[in-house]
XYZ file of C-alpha atoms in Angstrom:
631
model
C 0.000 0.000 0.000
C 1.385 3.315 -0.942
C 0.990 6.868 -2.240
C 0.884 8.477 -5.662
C 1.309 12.108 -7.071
C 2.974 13.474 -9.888
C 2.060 16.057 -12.808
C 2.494 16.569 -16.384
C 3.455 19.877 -18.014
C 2.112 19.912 -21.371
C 4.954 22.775 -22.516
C 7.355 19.639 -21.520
C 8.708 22.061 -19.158
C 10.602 20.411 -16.253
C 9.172 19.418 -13.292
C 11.658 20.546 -10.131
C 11.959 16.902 -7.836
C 11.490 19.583 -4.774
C 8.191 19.956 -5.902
C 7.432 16.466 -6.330
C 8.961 15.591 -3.030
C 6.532 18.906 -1.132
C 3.724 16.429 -2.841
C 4.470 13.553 -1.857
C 5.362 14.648 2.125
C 1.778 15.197 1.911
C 0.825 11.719 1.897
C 3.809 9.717 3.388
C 1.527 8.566 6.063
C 0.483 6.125 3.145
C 4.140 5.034 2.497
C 6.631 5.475 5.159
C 8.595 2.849 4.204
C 10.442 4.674 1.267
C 10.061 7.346 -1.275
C 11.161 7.425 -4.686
C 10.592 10.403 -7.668
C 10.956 10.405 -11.471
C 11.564 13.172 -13.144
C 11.790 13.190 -17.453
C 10.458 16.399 -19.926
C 7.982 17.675 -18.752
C 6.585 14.476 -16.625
C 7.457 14.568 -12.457
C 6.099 10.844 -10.360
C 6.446 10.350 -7.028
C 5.777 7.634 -4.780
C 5.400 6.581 -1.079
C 5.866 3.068 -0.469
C 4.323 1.088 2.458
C 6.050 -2.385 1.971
C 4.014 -5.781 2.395
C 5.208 -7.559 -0.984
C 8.755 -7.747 -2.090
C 10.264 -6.233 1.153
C 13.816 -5.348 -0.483
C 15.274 -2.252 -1.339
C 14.751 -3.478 -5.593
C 11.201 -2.787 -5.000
C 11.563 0.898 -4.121
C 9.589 3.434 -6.421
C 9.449 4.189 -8.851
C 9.930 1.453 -10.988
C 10.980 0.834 -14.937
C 11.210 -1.603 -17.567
C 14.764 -2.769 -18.565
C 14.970 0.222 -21.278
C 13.506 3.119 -19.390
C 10.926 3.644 -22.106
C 8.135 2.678 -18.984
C 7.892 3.794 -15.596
C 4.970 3.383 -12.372
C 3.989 4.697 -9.508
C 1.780 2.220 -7.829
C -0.879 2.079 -4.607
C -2.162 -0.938 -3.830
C -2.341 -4.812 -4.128
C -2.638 -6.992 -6.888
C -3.763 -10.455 -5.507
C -3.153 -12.382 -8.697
C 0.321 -10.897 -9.210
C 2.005 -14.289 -9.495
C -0.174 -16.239 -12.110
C 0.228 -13.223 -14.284
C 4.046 -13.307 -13.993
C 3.789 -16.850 -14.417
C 2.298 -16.627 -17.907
C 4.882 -13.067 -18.782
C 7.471 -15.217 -18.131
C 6.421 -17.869 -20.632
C 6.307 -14.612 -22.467
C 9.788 -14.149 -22.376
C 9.685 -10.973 -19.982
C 11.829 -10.883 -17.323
C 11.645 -9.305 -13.585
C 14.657 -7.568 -11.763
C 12.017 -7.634 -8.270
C 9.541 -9.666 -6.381
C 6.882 -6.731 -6.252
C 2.994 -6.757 -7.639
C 4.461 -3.468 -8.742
C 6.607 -5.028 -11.868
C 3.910 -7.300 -12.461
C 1.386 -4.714 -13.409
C 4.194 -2.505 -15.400
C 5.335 -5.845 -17.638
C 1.212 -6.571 -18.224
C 1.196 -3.314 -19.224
C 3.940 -3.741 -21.964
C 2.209 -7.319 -22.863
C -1.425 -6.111 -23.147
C -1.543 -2.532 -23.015
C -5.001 -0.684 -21.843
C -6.160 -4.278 -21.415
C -3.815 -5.163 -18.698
C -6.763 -4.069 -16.371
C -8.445 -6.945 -17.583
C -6.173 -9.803 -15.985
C -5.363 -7.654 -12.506
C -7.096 -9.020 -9.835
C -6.964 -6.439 -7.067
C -7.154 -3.330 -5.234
C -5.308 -0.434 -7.207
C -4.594 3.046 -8.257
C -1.319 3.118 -10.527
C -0.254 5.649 -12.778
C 2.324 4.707 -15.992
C 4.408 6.860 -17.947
C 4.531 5.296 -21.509
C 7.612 7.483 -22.560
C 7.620 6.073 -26.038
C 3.823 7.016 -26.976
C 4.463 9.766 -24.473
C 1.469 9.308 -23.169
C 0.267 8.888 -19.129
C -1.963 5.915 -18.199
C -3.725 5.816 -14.600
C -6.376 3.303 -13.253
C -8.429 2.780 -10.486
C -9.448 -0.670 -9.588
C -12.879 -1.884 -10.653
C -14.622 -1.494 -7.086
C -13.060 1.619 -6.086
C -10.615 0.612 -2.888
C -8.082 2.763 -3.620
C -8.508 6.923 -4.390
C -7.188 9.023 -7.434
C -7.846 12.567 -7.593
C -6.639 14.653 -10.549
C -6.604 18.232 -11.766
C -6.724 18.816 -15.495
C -5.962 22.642 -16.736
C -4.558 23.545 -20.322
C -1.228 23.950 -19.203
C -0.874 20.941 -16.404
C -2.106 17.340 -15.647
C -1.718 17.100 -11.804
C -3.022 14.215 -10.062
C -2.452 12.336 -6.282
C -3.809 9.865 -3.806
C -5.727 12.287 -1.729
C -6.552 15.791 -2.664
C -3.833 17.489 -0.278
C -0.768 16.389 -3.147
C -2.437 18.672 -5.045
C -3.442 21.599 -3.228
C 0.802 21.305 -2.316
C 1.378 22.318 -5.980
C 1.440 26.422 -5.488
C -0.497 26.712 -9.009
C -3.659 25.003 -7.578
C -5.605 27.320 -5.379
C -8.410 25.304 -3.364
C -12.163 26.711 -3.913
C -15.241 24.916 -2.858
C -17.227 23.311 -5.597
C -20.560 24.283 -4.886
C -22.046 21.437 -6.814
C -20.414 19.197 -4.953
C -21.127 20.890 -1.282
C -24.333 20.479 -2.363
C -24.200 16.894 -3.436
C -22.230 17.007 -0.080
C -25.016 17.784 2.165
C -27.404 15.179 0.430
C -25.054 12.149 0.975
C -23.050 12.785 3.939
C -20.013 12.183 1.160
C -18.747 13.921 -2.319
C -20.374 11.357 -5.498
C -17.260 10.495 -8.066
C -16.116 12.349 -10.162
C -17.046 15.068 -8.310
C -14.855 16.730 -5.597
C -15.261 18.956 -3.041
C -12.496 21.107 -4.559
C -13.260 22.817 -7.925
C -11.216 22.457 -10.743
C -10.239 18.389 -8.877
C -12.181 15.208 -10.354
C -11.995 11.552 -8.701
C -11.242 9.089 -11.030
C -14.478 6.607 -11.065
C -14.340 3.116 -9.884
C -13.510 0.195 -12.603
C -11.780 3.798 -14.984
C -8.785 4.718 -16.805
C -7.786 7.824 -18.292
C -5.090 8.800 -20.605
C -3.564 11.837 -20.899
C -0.372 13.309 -23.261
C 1.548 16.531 -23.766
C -1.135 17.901 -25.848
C -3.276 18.187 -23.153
C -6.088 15.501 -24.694
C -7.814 13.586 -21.481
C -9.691 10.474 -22.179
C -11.137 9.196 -19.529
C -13.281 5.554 -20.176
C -14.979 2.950 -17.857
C -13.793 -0.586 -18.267
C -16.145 -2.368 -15.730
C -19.170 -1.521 -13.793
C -21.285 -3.694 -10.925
C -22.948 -6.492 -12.691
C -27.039 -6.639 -13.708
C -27.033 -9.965 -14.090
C -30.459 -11.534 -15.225
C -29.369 -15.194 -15.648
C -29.262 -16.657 -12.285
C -28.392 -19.932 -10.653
C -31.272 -22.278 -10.252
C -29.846 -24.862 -7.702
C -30.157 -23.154 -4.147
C -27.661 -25.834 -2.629
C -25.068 -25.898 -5.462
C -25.229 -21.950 -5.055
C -24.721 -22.040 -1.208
C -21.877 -24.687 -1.901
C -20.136 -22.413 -4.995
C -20.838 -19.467 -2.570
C -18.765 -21.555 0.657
C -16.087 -22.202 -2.151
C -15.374 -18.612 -3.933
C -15.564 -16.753 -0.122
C -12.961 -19.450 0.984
C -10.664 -18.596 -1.942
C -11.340 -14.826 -1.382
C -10.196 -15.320 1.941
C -7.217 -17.196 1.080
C -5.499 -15.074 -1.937
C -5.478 -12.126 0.603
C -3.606 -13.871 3.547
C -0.513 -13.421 0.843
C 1.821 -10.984 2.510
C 5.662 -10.988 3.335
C 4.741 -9.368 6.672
C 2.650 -10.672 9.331
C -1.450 -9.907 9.282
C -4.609 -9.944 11.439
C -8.311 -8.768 10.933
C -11.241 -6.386 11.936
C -13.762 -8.227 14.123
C -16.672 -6.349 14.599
C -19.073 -8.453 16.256
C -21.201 -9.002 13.339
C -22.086 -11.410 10.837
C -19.777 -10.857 7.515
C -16.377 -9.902 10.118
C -17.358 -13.096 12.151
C -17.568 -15.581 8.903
C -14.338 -13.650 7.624
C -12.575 -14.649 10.707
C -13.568 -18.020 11.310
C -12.630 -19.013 7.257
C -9.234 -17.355 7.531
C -8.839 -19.736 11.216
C -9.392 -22.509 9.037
C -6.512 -21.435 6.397
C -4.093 -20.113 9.116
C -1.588 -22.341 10.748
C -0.948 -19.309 13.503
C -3.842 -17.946 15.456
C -5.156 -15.404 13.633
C -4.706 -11.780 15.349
C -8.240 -9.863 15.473
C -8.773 -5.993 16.828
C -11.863 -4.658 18.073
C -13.703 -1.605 18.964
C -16.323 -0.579 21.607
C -17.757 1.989 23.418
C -18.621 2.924 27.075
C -22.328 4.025 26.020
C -24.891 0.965 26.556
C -26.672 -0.628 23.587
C -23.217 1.109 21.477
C -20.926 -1.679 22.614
C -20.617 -4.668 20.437
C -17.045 -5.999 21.863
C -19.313 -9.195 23.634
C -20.124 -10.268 20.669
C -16.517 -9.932 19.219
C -14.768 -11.658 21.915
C -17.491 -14.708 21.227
C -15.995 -15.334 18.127
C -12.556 -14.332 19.385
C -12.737 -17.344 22.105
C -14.334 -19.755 19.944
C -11.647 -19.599 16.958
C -8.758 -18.731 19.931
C -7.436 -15.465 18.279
C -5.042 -13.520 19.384
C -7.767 -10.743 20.675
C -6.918 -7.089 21.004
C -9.846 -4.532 22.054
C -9.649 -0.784 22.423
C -12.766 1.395 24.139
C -13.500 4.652 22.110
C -14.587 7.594 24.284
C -16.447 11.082 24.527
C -12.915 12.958 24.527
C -12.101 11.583 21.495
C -13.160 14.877 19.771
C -9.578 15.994 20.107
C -9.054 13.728 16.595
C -11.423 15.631 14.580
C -9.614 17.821 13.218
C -6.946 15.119 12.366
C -10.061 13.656 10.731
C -10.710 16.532 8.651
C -7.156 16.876 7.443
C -6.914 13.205 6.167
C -10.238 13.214 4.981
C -9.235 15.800 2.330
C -13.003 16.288 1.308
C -16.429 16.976 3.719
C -16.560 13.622 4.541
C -20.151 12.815 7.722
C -19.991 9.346 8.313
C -19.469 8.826 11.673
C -18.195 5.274 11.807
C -14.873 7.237 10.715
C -14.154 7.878 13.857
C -14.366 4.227 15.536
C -12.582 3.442 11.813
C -9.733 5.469 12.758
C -9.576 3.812 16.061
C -9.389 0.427 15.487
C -7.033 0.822 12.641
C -4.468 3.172 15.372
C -4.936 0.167 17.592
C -4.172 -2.690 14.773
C -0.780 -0.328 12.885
C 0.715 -0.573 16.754
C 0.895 -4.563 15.887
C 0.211 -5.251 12.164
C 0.924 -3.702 8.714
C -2.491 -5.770 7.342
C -6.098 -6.546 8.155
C -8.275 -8.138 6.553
C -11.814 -6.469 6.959
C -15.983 -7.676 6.080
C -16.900 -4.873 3.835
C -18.698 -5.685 0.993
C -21.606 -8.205 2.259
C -24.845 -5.674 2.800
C -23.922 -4.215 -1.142
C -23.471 -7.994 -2.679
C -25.920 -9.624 -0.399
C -28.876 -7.604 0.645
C -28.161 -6.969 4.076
C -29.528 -3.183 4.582
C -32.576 -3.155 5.925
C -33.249 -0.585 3.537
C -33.745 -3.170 1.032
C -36.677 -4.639 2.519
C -38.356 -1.418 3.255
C -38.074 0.052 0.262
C -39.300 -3.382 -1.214
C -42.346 -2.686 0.959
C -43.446 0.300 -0.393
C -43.404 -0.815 -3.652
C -45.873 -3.029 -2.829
C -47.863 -0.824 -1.453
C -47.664 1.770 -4.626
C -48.821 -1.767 -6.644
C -52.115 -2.131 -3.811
C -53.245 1.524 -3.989
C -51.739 2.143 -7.777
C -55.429 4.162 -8.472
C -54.691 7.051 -6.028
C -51.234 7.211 -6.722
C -51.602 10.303 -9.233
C -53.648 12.024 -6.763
C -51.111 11.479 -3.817
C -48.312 12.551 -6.045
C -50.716 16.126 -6.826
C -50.321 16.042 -2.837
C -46.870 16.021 -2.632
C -46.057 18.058 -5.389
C -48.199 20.855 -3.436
C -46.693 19.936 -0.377
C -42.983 20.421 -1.649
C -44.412 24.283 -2.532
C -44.935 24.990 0.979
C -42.628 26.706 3.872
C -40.874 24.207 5.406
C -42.783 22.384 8.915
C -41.463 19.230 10.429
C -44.952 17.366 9.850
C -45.334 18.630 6.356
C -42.169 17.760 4.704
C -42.460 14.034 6.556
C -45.357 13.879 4.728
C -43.715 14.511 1.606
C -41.184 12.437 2.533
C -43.684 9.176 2.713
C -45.904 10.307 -0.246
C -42.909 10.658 -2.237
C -41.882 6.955 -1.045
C -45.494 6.060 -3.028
C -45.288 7.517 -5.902
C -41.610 8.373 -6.884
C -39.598 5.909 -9.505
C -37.594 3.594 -7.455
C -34.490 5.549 -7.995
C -35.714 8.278 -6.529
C -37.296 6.969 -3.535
C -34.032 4.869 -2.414
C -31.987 8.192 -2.594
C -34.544 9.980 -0.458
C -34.812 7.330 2.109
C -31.177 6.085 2.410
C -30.117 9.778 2.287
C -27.778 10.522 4.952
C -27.988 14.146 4.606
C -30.529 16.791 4.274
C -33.844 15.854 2.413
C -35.406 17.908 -0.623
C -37.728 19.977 2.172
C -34.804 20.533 4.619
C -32.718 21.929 2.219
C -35.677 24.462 1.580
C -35.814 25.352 5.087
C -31.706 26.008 5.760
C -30.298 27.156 2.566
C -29.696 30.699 2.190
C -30.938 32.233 -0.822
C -27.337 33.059 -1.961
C -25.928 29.302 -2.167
C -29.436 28.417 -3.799
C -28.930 31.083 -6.980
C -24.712 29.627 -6.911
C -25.810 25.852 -7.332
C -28.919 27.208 -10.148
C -26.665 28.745 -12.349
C -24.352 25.839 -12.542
C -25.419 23.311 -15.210
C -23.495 19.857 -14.168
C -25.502 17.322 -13.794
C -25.290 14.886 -10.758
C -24.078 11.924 -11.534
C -26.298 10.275 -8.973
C -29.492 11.283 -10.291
C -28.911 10.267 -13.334
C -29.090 6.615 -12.564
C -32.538 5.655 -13.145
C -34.464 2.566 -12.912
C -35.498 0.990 -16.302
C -37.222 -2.478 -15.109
C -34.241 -4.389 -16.158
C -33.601 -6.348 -13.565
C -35.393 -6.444 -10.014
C -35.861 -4.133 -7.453
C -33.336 -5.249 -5.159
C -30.472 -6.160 -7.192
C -31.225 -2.062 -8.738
C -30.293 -1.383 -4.942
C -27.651 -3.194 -4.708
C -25.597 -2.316 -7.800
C -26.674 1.395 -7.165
C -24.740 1.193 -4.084
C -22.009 -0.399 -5.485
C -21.560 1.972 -7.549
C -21.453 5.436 -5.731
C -22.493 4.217 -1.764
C -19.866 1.455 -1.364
C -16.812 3.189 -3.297
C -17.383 6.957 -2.322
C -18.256 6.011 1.250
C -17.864 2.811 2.542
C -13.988 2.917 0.767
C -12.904 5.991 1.597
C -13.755 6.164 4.985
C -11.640 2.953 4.961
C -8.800 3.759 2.821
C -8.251 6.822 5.083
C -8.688 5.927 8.341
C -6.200 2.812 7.491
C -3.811 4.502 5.389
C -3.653 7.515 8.125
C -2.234 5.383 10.666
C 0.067 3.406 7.351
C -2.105 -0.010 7.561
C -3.271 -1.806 4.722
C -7.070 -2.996 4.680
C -7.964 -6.174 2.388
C -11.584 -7.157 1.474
C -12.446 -10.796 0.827
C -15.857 -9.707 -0.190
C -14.916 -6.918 -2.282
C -13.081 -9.421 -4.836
C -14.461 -8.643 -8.092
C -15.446 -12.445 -9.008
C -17.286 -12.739 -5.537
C -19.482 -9.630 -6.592
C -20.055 -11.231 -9.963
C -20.888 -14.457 -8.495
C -23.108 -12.685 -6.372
C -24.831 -11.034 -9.201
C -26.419 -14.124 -10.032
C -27.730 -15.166 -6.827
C -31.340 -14.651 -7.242
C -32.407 -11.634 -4.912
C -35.158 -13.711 -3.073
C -32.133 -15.910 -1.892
C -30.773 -13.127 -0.415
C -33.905 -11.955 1.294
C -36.174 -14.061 2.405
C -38.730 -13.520 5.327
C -37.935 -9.535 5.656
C -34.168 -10.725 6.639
C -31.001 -9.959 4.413
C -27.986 -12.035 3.514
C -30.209 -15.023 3.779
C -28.238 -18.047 1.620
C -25.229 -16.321 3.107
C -26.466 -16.963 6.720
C -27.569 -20.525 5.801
C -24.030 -21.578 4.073
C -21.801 -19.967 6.737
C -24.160 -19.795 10.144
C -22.517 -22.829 11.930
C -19.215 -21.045 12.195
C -20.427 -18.346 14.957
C -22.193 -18.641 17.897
C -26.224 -18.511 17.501
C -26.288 -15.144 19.605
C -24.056 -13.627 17.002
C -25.522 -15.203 13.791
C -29.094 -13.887 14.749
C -28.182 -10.650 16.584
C -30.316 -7.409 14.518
C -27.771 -5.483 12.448
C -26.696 -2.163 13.665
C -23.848 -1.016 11.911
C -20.641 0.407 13.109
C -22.884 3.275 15.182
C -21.244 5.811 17.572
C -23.104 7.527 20.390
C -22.663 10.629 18.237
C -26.535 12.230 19.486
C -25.302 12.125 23.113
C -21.898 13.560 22.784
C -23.291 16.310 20.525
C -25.920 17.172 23.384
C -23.081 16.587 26.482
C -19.523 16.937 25.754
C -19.709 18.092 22.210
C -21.901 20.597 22.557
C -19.488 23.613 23.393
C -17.633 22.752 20.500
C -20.223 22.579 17.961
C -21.697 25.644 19.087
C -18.431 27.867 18.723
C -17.677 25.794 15.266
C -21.175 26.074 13.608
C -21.983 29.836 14.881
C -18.880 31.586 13.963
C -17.840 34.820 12.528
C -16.751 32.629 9.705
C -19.106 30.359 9.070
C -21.835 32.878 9.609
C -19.714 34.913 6.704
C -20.009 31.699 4.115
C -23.375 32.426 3.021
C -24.295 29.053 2.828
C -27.730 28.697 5.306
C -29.670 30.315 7.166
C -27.814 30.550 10.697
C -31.235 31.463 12.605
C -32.142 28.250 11.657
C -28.747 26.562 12.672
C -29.180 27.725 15.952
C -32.372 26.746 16.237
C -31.454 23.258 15.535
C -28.257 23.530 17.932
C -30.570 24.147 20.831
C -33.413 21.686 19.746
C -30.874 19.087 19.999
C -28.884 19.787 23.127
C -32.153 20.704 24.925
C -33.634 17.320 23.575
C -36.595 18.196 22.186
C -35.388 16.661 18.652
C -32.667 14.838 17.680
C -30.588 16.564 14.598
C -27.363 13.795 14.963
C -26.737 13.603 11.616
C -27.296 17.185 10.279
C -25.301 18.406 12.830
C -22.404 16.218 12.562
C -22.562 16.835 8.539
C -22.443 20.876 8.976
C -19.885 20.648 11.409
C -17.481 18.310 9.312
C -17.994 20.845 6.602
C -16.956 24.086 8.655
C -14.134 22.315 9.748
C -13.287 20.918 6.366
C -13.860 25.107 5.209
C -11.620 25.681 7.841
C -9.005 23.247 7.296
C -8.671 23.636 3.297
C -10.235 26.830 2.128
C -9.716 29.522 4.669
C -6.183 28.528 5.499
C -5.266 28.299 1.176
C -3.752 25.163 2.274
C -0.353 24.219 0.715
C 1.989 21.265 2.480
């Protein structure tokens, strides 16, 4: 696991190596292992190199091909890296190293753009082809690892995380509105977007090209699967489904450095653990997190597991003063960034870097197998729009008046539930598994300044452009819509940097791109069945864990964020959120900030969420915009 930067002057001016190295000390909490810069006409890479494969000094970045015509800068894993130097070798290419790194360069010289096709992994990687003199970057197809880049029509400038940019002097950081806005929807900025203008993110499962005369291509080479031909045999399936996890499991034990995993007391963690028990001849190490706050606290159900399978168990108890980190948080973060499991995130990956340079983690198994309950609901009201189908034009009159209306708590949750009835699918999942402010609320707080900024801008949302065409079912639409902006722009990079912040790498089993395809083709009512999620999965793999573990409700990696808000938190917030600054942004309303500041700490309604997501974005305003930042 590493760090990338580098840039591209299209005059083929030089690049000074003291600007490549002020980029890269941005991000050598991603790679403190070594550092290594390349520096040609007009083209400047840089790397930071955490080492877990190919531990000698022959693997230190960047790399090149015996001639020089080829060079990479690479962050990540590829899990298949030794098959695919198997078969270059029958090639008749040779390797000077031991490193995933070389592997990807040579498949590169062998197959060009289509080298993406026979990488099994997680990956960003940038390659300077210095004979078409052309650059080459690609993210992996899920989305585990970040690439931001800025493209002007003088430079190409791109990095890991946001902040190896902003350390180039000729980028100046401004808030995209667009993306505030998508922002304060999600809880999270939707690829390509960025919260910085003028910065993209490289899409999951994309590669673009780029070349001294400034021409960017930029081209998807593999989305989430819509699968419509399913398996038919339940227990084959369940069998096929024991076997692929098992081997998923397996190809990411590979390390030259000792490893351990995230046990979080629930289901997919649990399975995770108890497979790689069965492949390890050491006890496997596992880390934990809890908190102090009743009916928060899941480490019972961790050390249940932990006992049975007799890891090596390490716990650590997160608690109210850990608001000190925030604005740690905020600087890694790069972008306004509101879920709150980052903070336990951060934790137990602090606790695991102390022993281990890898975990192995369960994300992936809501997105692949139905487990939000989100799923279900939604599936509910669809039903329901199918029962009462004859008033539906009248209720959606109804909510179309209601949406005209000044904003009252009881009004807009009526729109929110007629809405539910008569919207397209698409749009009712975004407006219930919104984490941020709904169509009604963003009435109520926006000022009318930051309303007329995001009107005269003319970029669509990516998002809400996805719509659902009948193709396949219901669920499965979910499940691949999550996959493809939920599970990458969230779920990832509140992974990727809360691991790579304290230099640990984080492997997902589930996240292998053949599990997700095999997944595709599981049928959706094996997946839920009876109103519960993950159904086959809990069937193939429930008599590894302890029944008390297998049936406990899901609950997510929750913090006891309302309560610290209203207690310890609440001093803070206040001075944060009600600021001479923030007051100056012209971005809401502050009468009504204040007004749901004191509904919350007085208790008579609980604004968690839309509290926490304004005050990540101050800070983030703060951190990145007031301050110009620059390493």
């Amino acid at each position: 696991m590493c760090g990338i930067c580098g840039k591209i002057e299209f005059s083929r001016a030089a690049i000074p190596e003291e600007l490549l190295a002020e980029m890269a000390s941005t991000i050598t909490h991603r790679g403190p292992d070594a550092t290594g810069i390349y520096s040609s006409e007009g083209v400047g890479l840089a790397q930071c190199r955490l080492s877990i494969i190919g531990l000698g000094s022959e693997g230190n970045p960047p790399l090149h091909n015996e001639d020089g015509s080829a060079s990479i800068v690479f962050n990540g894993e590829v899990y298949n890296f030794r098959e695919i130097r198997a078969t270059l070798v029958s090639k008749g290419y040779s390797f000077y190293t031991g490193t995933d790194t070389e592997v990807v360069l040579r498949a590169y010289e062998a197959y060009g753009v289509d080298c993406l096709k026979v990488l099994n992994g997680m990956f960003a990687f940038v390659i300077w082809d210095n004979t078409e003199k052309k650059l080459f970057a690609a993210r992996d197809r899920i989305g585990k690892k970040p690439f931001f880049y800025a493209h002007t029509d003088k430079t190409f400038i791109f990095g890991s995380e946001a902040k190896a940019i902003l350390a180039d002097p000729s980028f100046t950081p401004e808030a995209d509105c667009v993306a505030i806005d998508a922002y304060l929807r999600e809880g999270y900025v939707p690829s390509p977007l960025s919260a910085f203008k003028g910065i993209n993110k490289l899409s999951p499962g994309s590669f673009l090209t780029c070349s001294f005369d400034g021409d960017l291509h930029v081209e998807r080479y593999w989305c989430p699967p819509t699968e419509t031909n399913h398996f038919s045999d339940y227990d084959e399936t369940k069998e096929q489904l024991k076997s692929i996890f098992h081997d998923c499991v397996k190809r990411r034990m590979v390390a030259d450095v000792p490893l351990g995993a995230f046990l979080s007391g629930g289901l997919d963690s649990g399975v995770m653990v108890a497979t790689m028990a069965g492949i390890s001849t050491q006890p496997v190490r596992t880390f934990s997190i809890g908190f102090e706050e009743a009916g928060y606290d899941e480490l019972p159900y961790a050390r249940q597991v932990a006992e049975r399978y007799e890891t090596e168990h390490n716990e650590f108890v997160v608690q109210m003063d850990s608001v000190d980190v925030l604005p740690k948080l905020v600087h890694h973060y790069n972008e306004p960034f509101s879920d709150s499991s980052s903070l336990p995130m951060y934790y137990v990956s602090k606790l695991t870097s102390g022993h281990l340079k890898v975990a192995l983690t369960g994300d992936g198994g809501d997105e692949n197998l139905a487990g939000y309950n989100r799923y279900r609901i939604i599936s509910n009201y669809l039903r329901k729009s199918q029962k009462y189908r004859h008033v539906i034009p009248l209720l959606e009159t109804a909510r179309k008046g209601l949406s005209k209306m000044p904003h009252h708590r009881m009004m807009a949750r009526c729109e929110r539930g007629l809405g539910l009835l008569t919207l397209n699918l698409a749009d009712r999942y975004r407006i219930f598994k919104s984490a941020g402010l709904k169509p009604a609320e963003k009435r109520w707080i926006y000022a009318e300044s930051f309303r007329e900024r995001i009107s005269a801008l003319s970029y669509a949302d990516p998002m809400l452009n996805q719509q659902y065409d009948g193709g396949i079912d219901p669920v499965a639409w979910m499940m691949r819509d999550d996959q493809r902006y939920y599970l990458p722009d969230d779920l990832q990079v509140k992974a990727d940097i809360a691991s790579m912040a304290n230099s640990l790498e984080l492997r997902s089993p589930m996240l292998d791109y053949e599990f997700v395809e095999f997944c595709a083709k599981i049928p959706s009512a094996w997946k839920l069945r009876g109103g519960t999620g993950k159904h086959i999965f809990k069937d193939a793999f429930g008599e590894l864990l302890p029944l008390e573990v297998l049936n406990k409700p899901k609950s997510g990696f929750r913090i006891p964020l309302g309560h610290w808000l209203r207690t310890g938190w609440k001093d803070m917030m206040r001075d944060v959120l009600l600021s001479p600054q923030a007051r100056g942004r012209g971005l809401f309303r502050m009468g009504v900030i204040e007004e749901m500041i004191e509904d919350h700490i007085s208790g008579r309604r609980n604004w968690q969420n839309r509290l926490w997501m304004l005050l990540w974005l101050e800070l983030w305003f703060i951190e990145f915009i007031d301050r110009k930042y620059h390493a």
